[in-house]
mmCIF file of C-alpha atoms in Angstrom:
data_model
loop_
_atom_site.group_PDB
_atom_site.id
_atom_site.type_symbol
_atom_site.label_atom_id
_atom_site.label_comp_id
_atom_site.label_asym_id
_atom_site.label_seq_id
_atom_site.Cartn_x
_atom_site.Cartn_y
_atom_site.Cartn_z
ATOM 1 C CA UNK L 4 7.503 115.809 182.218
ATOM 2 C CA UNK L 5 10.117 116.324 179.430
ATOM 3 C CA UNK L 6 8.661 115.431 175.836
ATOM 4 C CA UNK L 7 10.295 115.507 171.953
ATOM 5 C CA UNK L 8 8.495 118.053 169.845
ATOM 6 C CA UNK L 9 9.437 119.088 166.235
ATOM 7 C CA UNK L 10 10.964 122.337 166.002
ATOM 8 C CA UNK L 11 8.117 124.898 166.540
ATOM 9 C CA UNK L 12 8.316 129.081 165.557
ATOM 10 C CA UNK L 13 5.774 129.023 168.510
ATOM 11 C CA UNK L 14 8.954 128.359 171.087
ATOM 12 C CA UNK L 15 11.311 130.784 169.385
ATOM 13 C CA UNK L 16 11.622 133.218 172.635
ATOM 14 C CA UNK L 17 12.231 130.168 174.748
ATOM 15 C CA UNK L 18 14.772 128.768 171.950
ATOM 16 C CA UNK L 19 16.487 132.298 172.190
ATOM 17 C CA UNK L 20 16.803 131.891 176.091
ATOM 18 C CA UNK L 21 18.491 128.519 175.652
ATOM 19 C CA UNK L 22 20.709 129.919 173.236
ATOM 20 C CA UNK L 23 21.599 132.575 175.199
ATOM 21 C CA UNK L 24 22.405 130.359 178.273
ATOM 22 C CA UNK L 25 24.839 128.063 175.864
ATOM 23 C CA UNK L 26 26.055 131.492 174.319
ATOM 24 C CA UNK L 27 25.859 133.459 171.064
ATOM 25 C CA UNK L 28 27.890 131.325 168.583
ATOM 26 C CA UNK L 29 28.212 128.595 170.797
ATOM 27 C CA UNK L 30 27.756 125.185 168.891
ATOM 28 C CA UNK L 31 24.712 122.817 170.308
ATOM 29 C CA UNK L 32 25.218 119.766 169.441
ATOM 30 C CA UNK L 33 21.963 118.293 168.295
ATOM 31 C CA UNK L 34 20.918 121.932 167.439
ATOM 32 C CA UNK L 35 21.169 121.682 163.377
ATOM 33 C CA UNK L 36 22.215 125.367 164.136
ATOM 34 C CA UNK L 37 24.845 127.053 160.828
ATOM 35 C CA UNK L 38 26.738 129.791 161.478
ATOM 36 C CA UNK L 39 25.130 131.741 159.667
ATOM 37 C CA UNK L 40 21.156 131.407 160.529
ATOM 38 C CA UNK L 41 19.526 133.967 161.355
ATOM 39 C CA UNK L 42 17.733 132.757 164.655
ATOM 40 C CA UNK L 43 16.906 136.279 166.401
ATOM 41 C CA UNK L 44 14.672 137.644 164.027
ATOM 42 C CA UNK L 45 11.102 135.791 163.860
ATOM 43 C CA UNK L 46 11.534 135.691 159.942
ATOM 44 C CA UNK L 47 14.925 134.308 160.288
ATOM 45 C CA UNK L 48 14.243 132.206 162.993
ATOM 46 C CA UNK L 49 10.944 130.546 160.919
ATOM 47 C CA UNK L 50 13.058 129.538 157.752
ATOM 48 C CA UNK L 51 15.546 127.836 160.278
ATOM 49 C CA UNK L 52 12.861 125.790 161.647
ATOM 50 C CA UNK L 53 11.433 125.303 158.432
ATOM 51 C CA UNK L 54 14.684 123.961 157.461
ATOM 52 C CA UNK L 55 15.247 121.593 160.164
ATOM 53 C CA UNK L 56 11.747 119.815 159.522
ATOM 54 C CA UNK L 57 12.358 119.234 155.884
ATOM 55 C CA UNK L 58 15.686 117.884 156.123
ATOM 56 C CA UNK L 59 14.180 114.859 157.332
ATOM 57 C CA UNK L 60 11.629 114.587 153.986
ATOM 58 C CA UNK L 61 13.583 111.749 152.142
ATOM 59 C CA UNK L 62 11.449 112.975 149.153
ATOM 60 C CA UNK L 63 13.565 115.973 149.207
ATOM 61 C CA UNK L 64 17.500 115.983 148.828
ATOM 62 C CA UNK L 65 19.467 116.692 151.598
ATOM 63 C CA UNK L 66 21.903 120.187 150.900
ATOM 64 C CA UNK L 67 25.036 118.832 149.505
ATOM 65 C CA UNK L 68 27.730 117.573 152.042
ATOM 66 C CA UNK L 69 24.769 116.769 154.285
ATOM 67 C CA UNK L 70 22.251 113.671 154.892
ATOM 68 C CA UNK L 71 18.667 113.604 155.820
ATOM 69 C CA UNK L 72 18.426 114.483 159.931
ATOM 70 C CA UNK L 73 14.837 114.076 162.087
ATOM 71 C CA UNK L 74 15.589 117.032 164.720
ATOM 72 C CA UNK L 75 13.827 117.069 167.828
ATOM 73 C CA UNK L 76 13.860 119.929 170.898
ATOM 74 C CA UNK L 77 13.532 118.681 174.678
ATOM 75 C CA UNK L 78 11.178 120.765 175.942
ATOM 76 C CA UNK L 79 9.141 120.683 179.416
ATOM 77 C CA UNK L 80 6.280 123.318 180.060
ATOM 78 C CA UNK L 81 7.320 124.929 176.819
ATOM 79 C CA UNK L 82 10.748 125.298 178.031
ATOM 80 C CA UNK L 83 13.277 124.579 175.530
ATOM 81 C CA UNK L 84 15.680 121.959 177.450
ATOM 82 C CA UNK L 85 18.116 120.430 174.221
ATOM 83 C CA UNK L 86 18.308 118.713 171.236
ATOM 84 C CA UNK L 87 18.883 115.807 169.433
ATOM 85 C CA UNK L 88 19.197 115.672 165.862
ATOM 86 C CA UNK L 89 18.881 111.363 163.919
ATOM 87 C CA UNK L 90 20.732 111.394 160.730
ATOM 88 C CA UNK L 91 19.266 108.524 158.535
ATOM 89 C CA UNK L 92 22.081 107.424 157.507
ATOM 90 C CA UNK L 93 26.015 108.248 157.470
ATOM 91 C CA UNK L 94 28.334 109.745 155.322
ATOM 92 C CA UNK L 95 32.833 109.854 155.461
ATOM 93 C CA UNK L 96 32.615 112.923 157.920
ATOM 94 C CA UNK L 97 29.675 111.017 160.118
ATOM 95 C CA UNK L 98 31.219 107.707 159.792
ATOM 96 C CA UNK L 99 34.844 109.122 161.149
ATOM 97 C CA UNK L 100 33.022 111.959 163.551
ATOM 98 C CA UNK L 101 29.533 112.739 163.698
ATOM 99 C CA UNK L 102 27.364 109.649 163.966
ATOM 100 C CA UNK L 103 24.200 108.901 163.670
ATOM 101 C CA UNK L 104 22.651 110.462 166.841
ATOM 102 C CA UNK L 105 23.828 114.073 168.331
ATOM 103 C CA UNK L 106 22.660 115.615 171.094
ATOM 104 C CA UNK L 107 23.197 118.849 173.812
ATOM 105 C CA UNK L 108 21.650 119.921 176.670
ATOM 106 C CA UNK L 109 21.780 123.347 177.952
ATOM 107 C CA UNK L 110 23.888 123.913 181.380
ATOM 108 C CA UNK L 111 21.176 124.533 183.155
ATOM 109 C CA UNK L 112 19.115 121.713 182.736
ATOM 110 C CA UNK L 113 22.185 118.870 182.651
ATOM 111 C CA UNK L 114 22.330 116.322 185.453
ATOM 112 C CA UNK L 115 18.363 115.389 185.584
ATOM 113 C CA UNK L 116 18.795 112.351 182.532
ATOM 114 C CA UNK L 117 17.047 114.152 179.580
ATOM 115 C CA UNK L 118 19.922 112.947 177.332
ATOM 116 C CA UNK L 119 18.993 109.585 178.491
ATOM 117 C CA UNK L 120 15.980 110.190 178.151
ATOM 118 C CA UNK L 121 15.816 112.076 174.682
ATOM 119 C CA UNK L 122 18.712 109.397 173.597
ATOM 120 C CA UNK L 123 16.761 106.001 174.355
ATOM 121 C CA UNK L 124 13.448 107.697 172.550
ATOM 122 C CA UNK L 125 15.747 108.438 169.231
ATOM 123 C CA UNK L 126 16.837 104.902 168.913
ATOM 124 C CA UNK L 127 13.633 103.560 168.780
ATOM 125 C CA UNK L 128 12.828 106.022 166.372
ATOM 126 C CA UNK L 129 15.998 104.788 164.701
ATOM 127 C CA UNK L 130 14.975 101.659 164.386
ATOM 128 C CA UNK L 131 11.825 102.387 163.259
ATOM 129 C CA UNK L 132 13.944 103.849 160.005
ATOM 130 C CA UNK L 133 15.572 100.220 159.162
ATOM 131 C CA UNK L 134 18.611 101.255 161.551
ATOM 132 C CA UNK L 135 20.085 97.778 162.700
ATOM 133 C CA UNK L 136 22.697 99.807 164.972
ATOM 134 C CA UNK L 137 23.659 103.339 165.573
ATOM 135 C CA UNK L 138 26.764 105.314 165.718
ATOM 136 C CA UNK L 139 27.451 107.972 168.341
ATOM 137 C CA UNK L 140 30.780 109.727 169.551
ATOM 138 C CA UNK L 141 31.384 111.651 172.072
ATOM 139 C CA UNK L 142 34.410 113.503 173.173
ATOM 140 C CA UNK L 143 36.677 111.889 175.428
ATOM 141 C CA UNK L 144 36.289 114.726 177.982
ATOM 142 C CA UNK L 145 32.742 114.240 178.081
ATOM 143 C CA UNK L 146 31.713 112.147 180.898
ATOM 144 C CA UNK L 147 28.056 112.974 181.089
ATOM 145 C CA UNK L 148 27.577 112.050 177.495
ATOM 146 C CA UNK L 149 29.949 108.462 177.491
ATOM 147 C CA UNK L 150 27.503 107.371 180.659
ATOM 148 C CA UNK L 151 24.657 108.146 178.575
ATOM 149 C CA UNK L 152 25.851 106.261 175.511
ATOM 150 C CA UNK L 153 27.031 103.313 177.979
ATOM 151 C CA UNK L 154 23.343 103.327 179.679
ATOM 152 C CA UNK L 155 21.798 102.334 176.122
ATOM 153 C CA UNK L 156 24.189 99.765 175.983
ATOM 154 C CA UNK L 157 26.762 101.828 173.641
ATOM 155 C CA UNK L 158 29.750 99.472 172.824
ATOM 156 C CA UNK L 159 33.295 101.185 172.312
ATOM 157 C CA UNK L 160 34.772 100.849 168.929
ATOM 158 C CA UNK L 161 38.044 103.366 169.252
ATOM 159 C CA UNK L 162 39.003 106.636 170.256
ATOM 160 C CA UNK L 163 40.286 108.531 167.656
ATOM 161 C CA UNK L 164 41.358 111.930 166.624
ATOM 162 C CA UNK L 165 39.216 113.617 164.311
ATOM 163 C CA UNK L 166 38.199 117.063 163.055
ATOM 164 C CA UNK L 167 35.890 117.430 165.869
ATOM 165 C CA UNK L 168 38.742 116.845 168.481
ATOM 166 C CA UNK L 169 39.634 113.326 169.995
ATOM 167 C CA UNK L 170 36.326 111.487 170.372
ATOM 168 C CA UNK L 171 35.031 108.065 171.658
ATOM 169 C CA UNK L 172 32.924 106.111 169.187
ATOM 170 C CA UNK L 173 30.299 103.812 170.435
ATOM 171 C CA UNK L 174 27.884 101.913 168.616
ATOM 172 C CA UNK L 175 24.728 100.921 169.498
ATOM 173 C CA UNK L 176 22.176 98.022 168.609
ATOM 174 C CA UNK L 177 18.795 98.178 167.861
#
C-alpha cells in the first residue's frame, strides 16, 4: 500500500534508483530537486533532505524567490514511487506557472493512481493550512496529470503560455 513519508536519508539508495529511472538531470516535478544538489553522495544527499523538511518551517524564511513547500515522497515497501511538493502559498512565478501542488511519478510506477492518490491526500493537507482552493497546472500534453486534476474536481481557468511551456491551469476547492 502506497503511503506519504517526509523525505528520509534512510531511502537515499532507493531515491537514487528513482532518479536514475527519470534520468540524471532530469527535472521531477514534485522533487524540490536544484540543479545543483548534490544527491549521490550520502553527505550531499542528507543536506538536500534536510533542506526539503525545513522549507516547510514557517518559523524559518523561505530562500529568496521561493515560498514555504511541505514535500512528501510516495513510497511503497520502501520503494521510492514520486513526489509531491504543497507550497503554502503562491508567488508571480506560481500564480502564472507553478501552483500550489506539484507532483511526478517515475515511469515505472505511472498508470496504478498514486498521483491520485498522493494528490487527493495533499489537498486535505492543504486545507488543513487555511487553503480555501488550490492551484495546479499541468502541461497541455499531459494527459495523465489533467485526469488527475479533473478527478479532484480541478476546474479549468486558461491555458496559457508560460516559462514552463504552454500549461493548463486548474483550480481546485477545498
Amino acid at each position: 500500500m502506497p503511503e506519504l513519508i517526509s523525505p528520509t536519508s534512510r531511502l537515499h539508495l532507493a531515491w537514487l534508483a528513482a532518479r536514475d529511472e527519470w534520468g540524471r538531470g532530469v527535472h521531477q516535478d514534485g522533487s524540490g530537486l536544484h540543479t545543483d544538489d548534490d544527491v549521490d553522495s550520502p553527505e550531499g544527499f542528507a543536506a538536500w533532505v534536510d533542506r526539503l523538511c525545513r522549507s516547510a518551517d514557517t518559523g524559518v524564511a523561505p530562500e529568496p524567490g521561493r515560498v514555504h513547500c511541505t514535500y512528501r515522497w510516495i513510497v511503497e515497501d520502501d520503494t521510492v514511487l514520486g513526489a509531491i511538493a504543497l507550497r503554502h502559498e503562491l508567488n508571480d512565478f506560481l500564480l502564472r506557472a507553478g501552483g500550489h501542488i506539484g507532483y511526478g511519478i517515475r515511469p515505472g510506477a505511472r498508470r496504478r493512481g498514486l498521483a491520485t492518490f498522493a494528490l487527493g491526500e495533499v489537498l486535505g493537507q492543504a486545507k488543513q493550512l487555511g487553503l480555501e482552493r488550490a492551484l495546479i497546472t499541468c502541461n497541455v500534453a499531459n494527459e495523465a496529470s489533467r485526469r488527475t486534476i479533473e478527478r479532484h474536481g480541478g476546474a479549468l481557468e486558461d491555458i496559457r503560455d508560460t516559462e514552463l511551456g504552454r500549461l493548463r491551469r486548474y483550480w481546485i476547492s477545498l
